[in-house]
């Protein structure tokens, strides 16, 4: 049974002059222990969708089933109780500025029947988890963005929720800080078995920590599944565009456009793009084909990454040799599971 | 030193005790009407904030009515308000004159202003903080006390400071209808008997009062801000 199941959600925002269909029959399911990414361009409906999970946003129709129970059917009071099981962190952290770090983290624990001592111990524990032991008596205004988000995470986790919702949690942070926050989330997922749902517009975030993802466009989920499948066989243009943003290989198209000297070919040469997934041995494949078919293969640039532990990447190469041998090379490499795109021929 | 004082302010001779009494009356009027207006202002202010469009207890009809009422009282000039309220004042406190009689119009004149000040203070709470509290299962009442009030204490103090300063002016005006206090003192001697030096002394005391209120407010805000 999935931990979170969203069934046929619809939501339309009406203003005086217009109406926006923010969610259009959206369904998805998240298993316990997943790190589930939701990606889409601005206005795609990502925030609306994630906010439906804790009913900060009420869908017009559909079901929000958490741990087997449709929480839409519950009363206000019961919904508030359920929310304690669903932590949330935000792009702008949303800390309480008049409270110290410790008081921020203690917020969800107050009025919950715990003694002051129990609260204090739990706060200490959380500060340790997020690596901010020395800051407990400071105020949010004294922290950097990354530290603020750590406080946000500690506060969201204080009441021991099963689920953590993250709406653009790293979008206000620099790349290095983003990495450290993502690493923390991954660690929490492993250590505590925390189920995480992440909304982002950066495919690199999804690539870094998610095991599943959904791609949203105009209020619809246009593609969803395991990360590896999405990256290896993207079906929709929007998905491909997002994947392209995670590697520098797509820059080759810009270079071609501006007729860069780096890509100038001599007689008998062909420019090609080899892309591959789940194959570590492409470099050795290149030396194999150069010998087999008597071609020169010159790597212009390349990019290799790991998706869920599997290598994925591509190479931009210049192949030199006779037309027949080049064709044999391309066919052979293709048979080995490498996708080949010929970008340019000498003319 | 004392000789020098009476050389500059000759008409103050023999008025020391009365001045003290009048200052006391002004402070009393300010204090009582200030406290009552604060209570009304904070209740109406939070009510306007939570019932407005997008508020945690949105109720547009209720909000519109309340907003119009506050605006109505805001737009009546204070002097006219005093006259208008004479029967009401009599009904509530038994008299329409003197320090006691001044309190009712002072409350009516100040509470709407206070309401707007409180509304402005509470409006500074970011939507994100409310959302964070909601996401942690806080009830609307919890949000009012634990977020709106708790998180905007410095802004509320700022509103209180501004309101009390404007109360100094209103209290002096209430003197015009025999409300007692410093306004009454200045009018009786300074205005009606052309004793300008008495007016000047009154002004000095009022300016000092405003300065003290402002500095106290600033001091508290500084202590509480992070
Ligand atoms: N409260 C609201 N009132 C009116 N329209 C809204 C409201 N909230 C969202 N919308 C509209 O719904 C659509 C989806 O918004 P949403 O915030 O879910 O997008 P998003 O994918 O999170 O975008 P972003 O990346 O910019 O955060 C947008 O067109 C937005 O203008
Ligand atoms: Mg958003």
XYZ file of C-alpha atoms and ligand atoms in Angstrom:
605
model
C 0.000 0.000 0.000
C 1.429 3.403 -0.937
C 2.019 5.817 1.914
C 0.702 8.751 -0.085
C -1.813 8.306 -2.840
C -3.213 11.249 -4.723
C -6.235 10.294 -6.794
C -7.623 12.355 -9.642
C -6.994 15.707 -8.017
C -8.535 18.770 -9.607
C -8.107 22.346 -8.549
C -9.154 25.520 -10.308
C -8.287 28.971 -8.984
C -10.884 31.541 -9.871
C -10.227 35.237 -9.763
C -12.604 37.975 -10.851
C -11.180 38.093 -14.341
C -9.896 34.604 -15.025
C -9.679 31.058 -13.841
C -6.575 28.889 -13.735
C -6.712 25.135 -13.821
C -3.805 24.458 -11.459
C -4.386 20.702 -11.176
C -5.960 18.663 -13.909
C -6.811 15.101 -12.911
C -3.519 14.480 -11.158
C -2.802 11.089 -9.679
C 0.373 9.779 -8.182
C 1.525 7.443 -5.509
C 4.491 7.541 -3.182
C 5.720 4.466 -1.370
C 7.132 4.466 2.110
C 10.832 5.339 1.986
C 10.643 7.054 -1.402
C 12.297 10.344 -2.193
C 9.777 11.516 -4.720
C 10.561 14.504 -6.916
C 7.993 16.739 -8.603
C 9.456 18.921 -11.313
C 7.959 21.432 -13.686
C 8.263 24.969 -14.950
C 6.958 27.923 -13.000
C 3.179 27.835 -12.792
C 2.945 24.124 -13.621
C 1.042 23.461 -10.408
C 3.788 21.874 -8.311
C 3.198 23.901 -5.169
C -0.533 23.433 -5.445
C -0.003 19.691 -5.714
C 2.381 19.302 -2.786
C 0.170 21.541 -0.629
C -2.711 19.165 -1.283
C -0.805 16.444 0.554
C -1.259 18.217 3.893
C -4.405 19.998 2.722
C -2.938 23.478 3.014
C -4.682 23.557 -0.348
C -8.024 21.810 -0.640
C -8.552 20.164 -4.039
C -11.942 20.723 -5.677
C -12.251 16.991 -6.192
C -10.226 13.827 -5.802
C -8.712 11.858 -2.957
C -5.696 12.434 -0.708
C -5.025 9.072 0.840
C -2.363 9.008 3.530
C -1.541 5.636 4.992
C -4.801 4.210 3.687
C -7.060 7.002 4.915
C -8.660 9.674 2.737
C -7.928 12.767 4.797
C -10.176 14.995 2.703
C -13.115 13.388 4.444
C -11.831 14.326 7.900
C -12.900 17.306 9.996
C -10.655 20.325 10.608
C -9.493 19.074 13.959
C -8.577 15.622 12.704
C -6.777 17.149 9.732
C -4.668 19.211 12.129
C -3.821 16.008 13.962
C -2.791 14.345 10.679
C -0.582 17.302 9.794
C 1.617 16.496 12.757
C 2.575 13.374 10.849
C 3.549 15.423 7.765
C 6.426 17.884 8.166
C 6.977 20.632 5.641
C 9.877 22.891 4.685
C 9.732 25.949 2.475
C 11.737 27.950 -0.032
C 11.930 30.946 2.266
C 12.321 28.810 5.403
C 9.391 30.521 7.182
C 11.071 30.492 10.570
C 9.596 32.432 13.471
C 11.892 35.437 13.780
C 11.002 36.413 17.324
C 11.899 32.975 18.622
C 15.325 31.497 19.192
C 16.499 28.537 17.135
C 15.664 26.198 20.009
C 12.210 27.756 20.417
C 11.571 27.411 16.699
C 12.394 23.733 16.823
C 10.364 23.261 19.995
C 7.301 24.918 18.444
C 5.538 21.749 17.258
C 6.290 20.030 20.578
C 4.584 22.613 22.797
C 1.081 21.822 24.063
C 1.658 18.221 23.071
C 1.787 16.806 26.573
C 5.584 16.738 26.827
C 7.452 18.100 29.847
C 9.888 20.987 29.414
C 12.733 18.580 29.990
C 11.548 16.156 27.328
C 11.188 19.031 24.879
C 14.656 20.289 25.697
C 16.172 16.869 25.119
C 14.371 16.420 21.836
C 15.518 19.865 20.672
C 19.129 18.966 21.528
C 18.790 15.747 19.589
C 17.399 17.578 16.547
C 20.066 20.275 16.675
C 22.626 17.507 16.566
C 20.941 15.794 13.624
C 21.030 18.976 11.550
C 24.478 19.992 12.800
C 23.614 23.232 14.594
C 24.457 22.388 18.190
C 26.126 25.703 18.895
C 23.294 27.880 17.624
C 20.433 26.975 19.934
C 20.147 30.376 21.594
C 20.689 32.410 18.438
C 17.927 33.986 16.387
C 17.058 33.148 12.775
C 18.314 36.547 11.607
C 21.814 35.510 12.664
C 21.894 32.461 10.400
C 22.864 31.875 6.781
C 20.290 30.521 4.340
C 21.608 26.987 4.610
C 21.538 27.119 8.392
C 18.008 28.496 8.319
C 16.894 25.589 6.192
C 18.519 23.217 8.660
C 16.437 24.786 11.407
C 13.401 24.424 9.136
C 14.184 20.732 8.735
C 14.696 20.231 12.465
C 11.404 21.974 13.215
C 9.564 19.944 10.587
C 10.939 16.723 12.047
C 10.415 17.593 15.715
C 7.136 15.759 16.053
C 8.568 12.662 14.350
C 6.546 12.780 11.139
C 6.593 9.930 8.642
C 6.520 12.294 5.693
C 8.519 15.411 4.828
C 7.257 17.798 2.152
C 9.792 20.165 0.596
C 8.559 23.000 -1.612
C 11.578 24.442 -3.439
C 13.558 23.887 -0.260
C 16.889 24.573 -1.934
C 15.866 27.176 -4.507
C 17.069 30.097 -2.390
C 20.447 28.488 -1.698
C 23.762 28.472 -3.528
C 24.858 25.230 -5.243
C 27.211 24.132 -2.489
C 24.687 24.727 0.282
C 22.077 22.996 -1.860
C 24.335 19.947 -1.998
C 24.702 19.862 1.783
C 20.947 20.204 2.381
C 20.218 17.475 -0.163
C 22.808 15.257 1.500
C 21.091 15.853 4.841
C 17.696 14.934 3.382
C 19.117 11.766 1.907
C 20.663 10.852 5.212
C 17.352 11.405 7.030
C 15.632 9.252 4.449
C 18.103 6.429 5.075
C 18.428 6.767 8.833
C 14.836 7.443 9.804
C 13.065 5.846 6.867
C 11.570 9.257 6.207
C 9.438 9.500 3.088
C 10.255 12.730 1.260
C 8.372 14.607 -1.445
C 10.396 17.324 -3.141
C 9.099 20.026 -5.435
C 11.741 21.677 -7.572
C 12.351 23.257 -10.925
C 15.910 21.936 -11.028
C 16.459 18.531 -12.539
C 19.823 18.365 -10.793
C 18.015 18.161 -7.444
C 15.961 15.236 -8.692
C 19.031 13.593 -10.135
C 20.928 14.014 -6.890
C 18.544 12.363 -4.455
C 15.221 11.157 -5.834
C 14.377 7.564 -6.623
C 11.119 8.504 -8.333
C 9.799 11.582 -10.024
C 6.817 13.150 -11.702
C 7.076 15.807 -14.396
C 4.325 18.416 -14.413
C 3.175 20.666 -17.216
C 0.127 22.946 -17.196
C -1.467 21.305 -14.179
C -0.937 17.768 -15.408
C 1.533 15.056 -14.538
C 2.854 14.173 -17.975
C 5.324 11.509 -16.928
C 6.172 9.669 -13.738
C 8.182 6.720 -12.641
C 11.555 5.555 -11.391
C 14.347 8.068 -11.974
C 16.416 5.658 -13.948
C 13.584 4.988 -16.383
C 12.823 8.661 -16.768
C 16.424 9.491 -17.517
C 16.990 6.546 -19.809
C 13.765 6.743 -21.815
C 12.227 10.181 -21.440
C 8.997 10.239 -23.422
C 7.992 13.866 -23.453
C 9.748 16.926 -24.757
C 9.473 18.728 -21.406
C 11.176 15.781 -19.724
C 13.985 15.741 -22.270
C 14.492 19.460 -21.816
C 14.797 19.028 -18.072
C 17.268 16.189 -18.479
C 19.334 18.291 -20.877
C 19.756 20.908 -18.148
C 21.603 18.439 -15.948
C 24.570 17.964 -18.238
C 26.768 20.304 -20.224
C 26.420 18.164 -23.348
C 23.499 20.134 -24.705
C 25.915 23.046 -25.027
C 27.114 21.360 -28.190
C 23.994 22.636 -29.940
C 24.866 26.211 -28.997
C 28.434 25.697 -30.167
C 27.155 24.351 -33.487
C 24.868 27.314 -33.844
C 27.637 29.814 -33.338
C 29.969 27.772 -35.575
C 32.577 27.391 -32.852
C 36.167 26.602 -33.933
C 36.176 23.752 -31.421
C 33.832 21.879 -33.704
C 35.478 22.628 -37.018
C 35.994 19.462 -39.023
C 38.688 18.463 -41.440
C 38.183 16.340 -44.535
C 36.606 12.975 -43.784
C 35.472 13.853 -40.291
C 32.088 13.530 -38.654
C 30.866 15.101 -35.443
C 28.720 12.813 -33.306
C 27.008 12.713 -29.928
C 27.180 9.381 -28.092
C 24.818 9.134 -25.173
C 24.497 6.189 -22.917
C 22.992 5.038 -19.717
C 23.903 2.112 -17.528
C 27.115 1.476 -19.477
C 30.390 2.181 -17.834
C 32.523 0.892 -20.663
C 31.970 3.422 -23.413
C 35.533 4.722 -23.263
C 36.877 1.229 -23.827
C 34.296 0.772 -26.591
C 35.933 3.701 -28.327
C 39.359 2.157 -28.337
C 37.787 -1.092 -29.546
C 36.101 0.488 -32.545
C 39.136 2.550 -33.491
C 41.057 -0.679 -33.917
C 38.196 -2.705 -35.409
C 37.176 -0.213 -38.068
C 40.331 1.834 -38.512
C 38.810 5.128 -37.453
C 40.221 7.960 -35.327
C 37.951 8.988 -32.506
C 38.674 12.290 -30.861
C 36.723 13.127 -27.703
C 35.854 16.849 -27.689
C 34.098 16.799 -24.360
C 32.072 14.489 -22.234
C 29.958 14.232 -19.155
C 29.437 11.285 -16.873
C 27.141 11.039 -13.930
C 25.593 8.447 -11.677
C 21.829 8.075 -11.541
C 20.732 5.855 -8.679
C 24.197 4.318 -8.818
C 24.119 3.720 -12.575
C 26.432 5.613 -14.886
C 24.779 7.933 -17.350
C 26.361 10.383 -19.678
C 27.541 11.241 -23.099
C 30.494 12.134 -25.278
C 30.881 14.574 -28.115
C 33.325 13.014 -30.547
C 34.901 13.646 -33.918
C 35.225 10.473 -35.965
C 37.722 10.413 -38.793
C 37.998 7.724 -41.460
C 36.365 6.466 -44.622
C 32.609 6.854 -44.951
C 32.090 3.112 -44.881
C 34.181 2.663 -41.737
C 32.463 5.544 -39.995
C 29.090 3.972 -40.755
C 30.278 0.621 -39.406
C 31.483 2.347 -36.269
C 28.163 4.084 -35.736
C 26.206 0.893 -36.301
C 28.425 -1.095 -33.969
C 28.298 1.433 -31.174
C 24.521 1.626 -31.607
C 24.249 -2.131 -31.220
C 26.088 -1.845 -27.920
C 23.282 0.295 -26.524
C 24.810 3.702 -27.096
C 22.564 6.237 -28.740
C 24.339 7.984 -31.596
C 23.371 11.286 -33.109
C 25.356 12.626 -36.047
C 25.631 16.355 -35.550
C 27.697 17.451 -38.521
C 29.636 16.080 -41.500
C 32.574 17.633 -43.284
C 31.406 19.337 -46.462
C 17.133 80.015 39.531
C 13.493 80.097 40.616
C 13.579 83.890 40.315
C 14.844 83.575 36.776
C 11.994 81.145 35.948
C 9.333 83.547 37.203
C 11.022 86.397 35.361
C 10.565 84.569 32.092
C 7.166 83.067 32.951
C 5.566 85.693 35.233
C 2.033 84.321 34.950
C 3.060 80.943 36.289
C 3.283 82.398 39.761
C 0.899 80.590 42.085
C -0.189 78.105 39.386
C 2.286 75.348 40.281
C -0.191 73.198 42.128
C -2.849 73.560 39.472
C -0.355 72.679 36.760
C 0.567 69.535 38.625
C -3.085 68.615 39.029
C -3.775 69.218 35.341
C -0.788 67.144 34.283
C -2.119 64.372 36.504
C -5.534 64.654 34.868
C -4.005 64.486 31.397
C -2.037 61.385 32.327
C -5.124 59.789 33.860
C -7.263 60.476 30.796
C -4.562 59.156 28.515
C -4.008 56.088 30.595
C -7.626 55.030 30.991
C -8.766 55.803 27.455
C -5.497 54.356 26.134
C -5.976 51.037 27.903
C -9.596 50.736 26.814
C -8.763 51.706 23.228
C -5.881 49.244 23.170
C -8.185 46.420 24.219
C -10.717 47.384 21.560
C -8.039 48.066 18.944
C -6.250 44.755 19.321
C -9.490 42.766 19.234
C -10.815 44.588 16.169
C -7.374 44.610 14.538
C -6.925 40.847 14.753
C -10.548 40.331 13.737
C -9.984 42.361 10.578
C -6.772 40.473 9.841
C -8.170 36.961 10.205
C -11.476 37.634 8.443
C -10.051 39.439 5.424
C -9.782 37.742 2.049
C -7.207 35.007 2.356
C -7.232 35.224 6.154
C -7.288 32.160 8.366
C -10.955 32.693 9.230
C -11.978 34.430 6.024
C -15.414 36.051 6.161
C -15.638 38.758 3.557
C -19.104 40.027 4.500
C -18.209 40.421 8.165
C -14.883 42.020 7.241
C -16.521 44.554 4.931
C -19.013 45.658 7.568
C -16.400 45.985 10.304
C -14.022 47.790 7.981
C -16.735 50.319 7.063
C -17.597 50.934 10.716
C -13.965 51.574 11.626
C -13.630 53.906 8.661
C -16.737 55.792 9.685
C -15.408 56.536 13.148
C -11.994 57.313 11.726
C -13.403 59.992 9.471
C -15.404 61.960 12.057
C -13.268 64.883 13.267
C -12.595 64.601 16.989
C -14.187 67.904 17.983
C -17.419 66.880 16.235
C -17.187 63.425 17.772
C -17.159 64.996 21.231
C -20.337 66.950 20.521
C -21.973 64.010 18.814
C -21.264 61.723 21.707
C -22.590 63.891 24.542
C -25.754 61.812 25.069
C -23.810 58.574 24.812
C -21.237 59.833 27.278
C -23.941 60.823 29.743
C -25.549 57.429 29.437
C -22.287 55.588 30.012
C -20.446 57.575 32.707
C -23.194 59.860 34.013
C -21.553 63.141 32.948
C -20.342 64.678 29.731
C -17.785 67.016 31.279
C -14.630 66.766 33.297
C -11.971 64.103 33.153
C -14.524 61.302 33.344
C -16.672 62.823 30.623
C -13.667 63.093 28.310
C -12.871 59.402 28.423
C -15.795 58.227 26.270
C -15.065 60.515 23.297
C -11.351 59.807 23.717
C -12.023 56.091 23.415
C -14.261 56.612 20.388
C -11.652 58.851 18.817
C -8.699 56.581 19.573
C -10.011 53.023 19.236
C -10.489 53.162 15.431
C -7.012 54.640 15.025
C -5.655 51.971 17.349
C -7.479 49.327 15.325
C -5.771 50.477 12.134
C -2.399 50.568 13.887
C -2.878 47.023 15.176
C -4.110 45.864 11.792
C -0.985 47.292 10.176
C 1.234 45.697 12.818
C -0.341 42.264 12.428
C -0.341 42.520 8.642
C 3.449 42.453 8.737
C 3.394 38.808 9.749
C 4.479 36.906 6.680
C 2.068 34.512 5.094
C 4.821 31.935 5.225
C 4.924 31.943 9.020
C 1.191 31.311 9.149
C 1.574 28.524 6.656
C 4.402 26.945 8.593
C 2.267 27.016 11.738
C -0.664 25.508 9.861
C 1.545 22.784 8.459
C 2.468 21.868 12.031
C -1.185 21.464 12.960
C -1.746 24.763 14.791
C -5.412 25.751 15.185
C -6.693 29.205 14.155
C -6.794 30.308 17.796
C -3.249 29.004 18.238
C -2.162 30.982 15.187
C -3.694 34.159 16.603
C -1.843 33.882 19.896
C 1.310 31.980 19.005
C 2.014 33.653 15.687
C 0.114 36.900 15.159
C 0.495 38.270 18.677
C 3.759 36.620 19.660
C 5.604 37.373 16.424
C 4.511 40.985 16.064
C 5.201 42.321 19.561
C 7.677 44.990 18.350
C 5.234 46.172 15.669
C 2.423 46.239 18.204
C 4.554 48.330 20.574
C 5.278 50.697 17.716
C 1.524 51.069 17.100
C 0.930 51.651 20.810
C 3.598 54.358 20.857
C 2.129 56.167 17.865
C -1.377 55.907 19.284
C -0.397 57.257 22.695
C 1.353 60.175 21.051
C -1.779 61.004 19.104
C -3.708 60.594 22.368
C -1.649 63.420 23.880
C -3.090 65.709 21.223
C -6.639 64.430 21.576
C -6.505 64.710 25.358
C -5.471 68.335 25.053
C -8.355 68.899 22.656
C -10.785 67.253 25.042
C -9.868 70.114 27.354
C -11.872 72.375 25.066
C -15.103 71.005 26.507
C -13.927 71.350 30.071
C -12.306 67.955 30.146
C -9.661 69.216 32.502
C -6.015 68.447 31.980
C -3.295 70.443 30.296
C -5.421 71.456 27.305
C -7.972 73.001 29.608
C -5.184 74.741 31.566
C -3.674 76.251 28.423
C -7.043 77.410 27.107
C -8.194 78.986 30.348
C -5.016 80.969 30.990
C -3.030 81.074 27.785
C -5.855 81.532 25.300
C -8.628 83.253 27.190
C -6.402 85.512 29.329
C -3.602 86.009 26.837
C -1.002 84.536 29.218
C 1.227 83.234 26.449
C 3.907 82.133 28.893
C 1.417 79.663 30.390
C 0.754 78.251 26.933
C 4.478 77.872 26.400
C 4.892 75.966 29.655
C 2.019 73.691 28.677
C 3.569 73.079 25.289
C 6.905 72.254 26.922
C 5.230 69.690 29.150
C 3.314 68.158 26.220
C 6.474 67.948 24.116
C 8.273 66.331 27.040
C 5.425 63.838 27.377
C 5.572 62.943 23.695
C 9.352 62.569 23.901
C 9.126 60.266 26.894
C 6.506 58.074 25.211
C 8.517 57.903 21.999
C 11.768 57.038 23.776
C 10.079 54.401 25.895
C 8.572 52.858 22.783
C 11.868 52.913 20.917
C 13.660 51.431 23.900
C 11.242 48.532 24.268
C 11.231 47.832 20.528
C 15.015 47.769 20.523
C 15.055 45.354 23.449
C 12.591 43.015 21.753
C 13.802 43.023 18.159
C 16.084 40.356 16.803
N -4.116 31.235 -4.464
C -4.129 31.298 -5.799
N -5.009 32.093 -6.441
C -5.042 32.157 -7.788
N -4.230 31.464 -8.602
C -3.317 30.662 -8.032
C -3.219 30.546 -6.609
N -2.213 29.676 -6.324
C -1.722 29.285 -7.513
N -2.371 29.864 -8.543
C -2.125 29.641 -9.978
O -2.100 28.252 -10.209
C -1.066 27.906 -11.103
C -0.146 26.904 -10.442
O 0.540 27.550 -9.378
P 1.622 26.839 -8.483
O 2.027 27.793 -7.441
O 1.121 25.509 -8.052
O 2.793 26.642 -9.530
P 4.263 26.128 -9.300
O 4.456 24.992 -10.230
O 4.515 25.875 -7.863
O 5.117 27.366 -9.804
P 6.481 27.981 -9.212
O 7.590 27.158 -9.743
O 6.485 29.364 -9.788
O 6.383 27.966 -7.726
C -0.388 29.210 -11.473
O -0.888 29.626 -12.706
C -0.772 30.156 -10.389
O -0.855 31.470 -10.883
Mg 5.764 26.800 -6.367
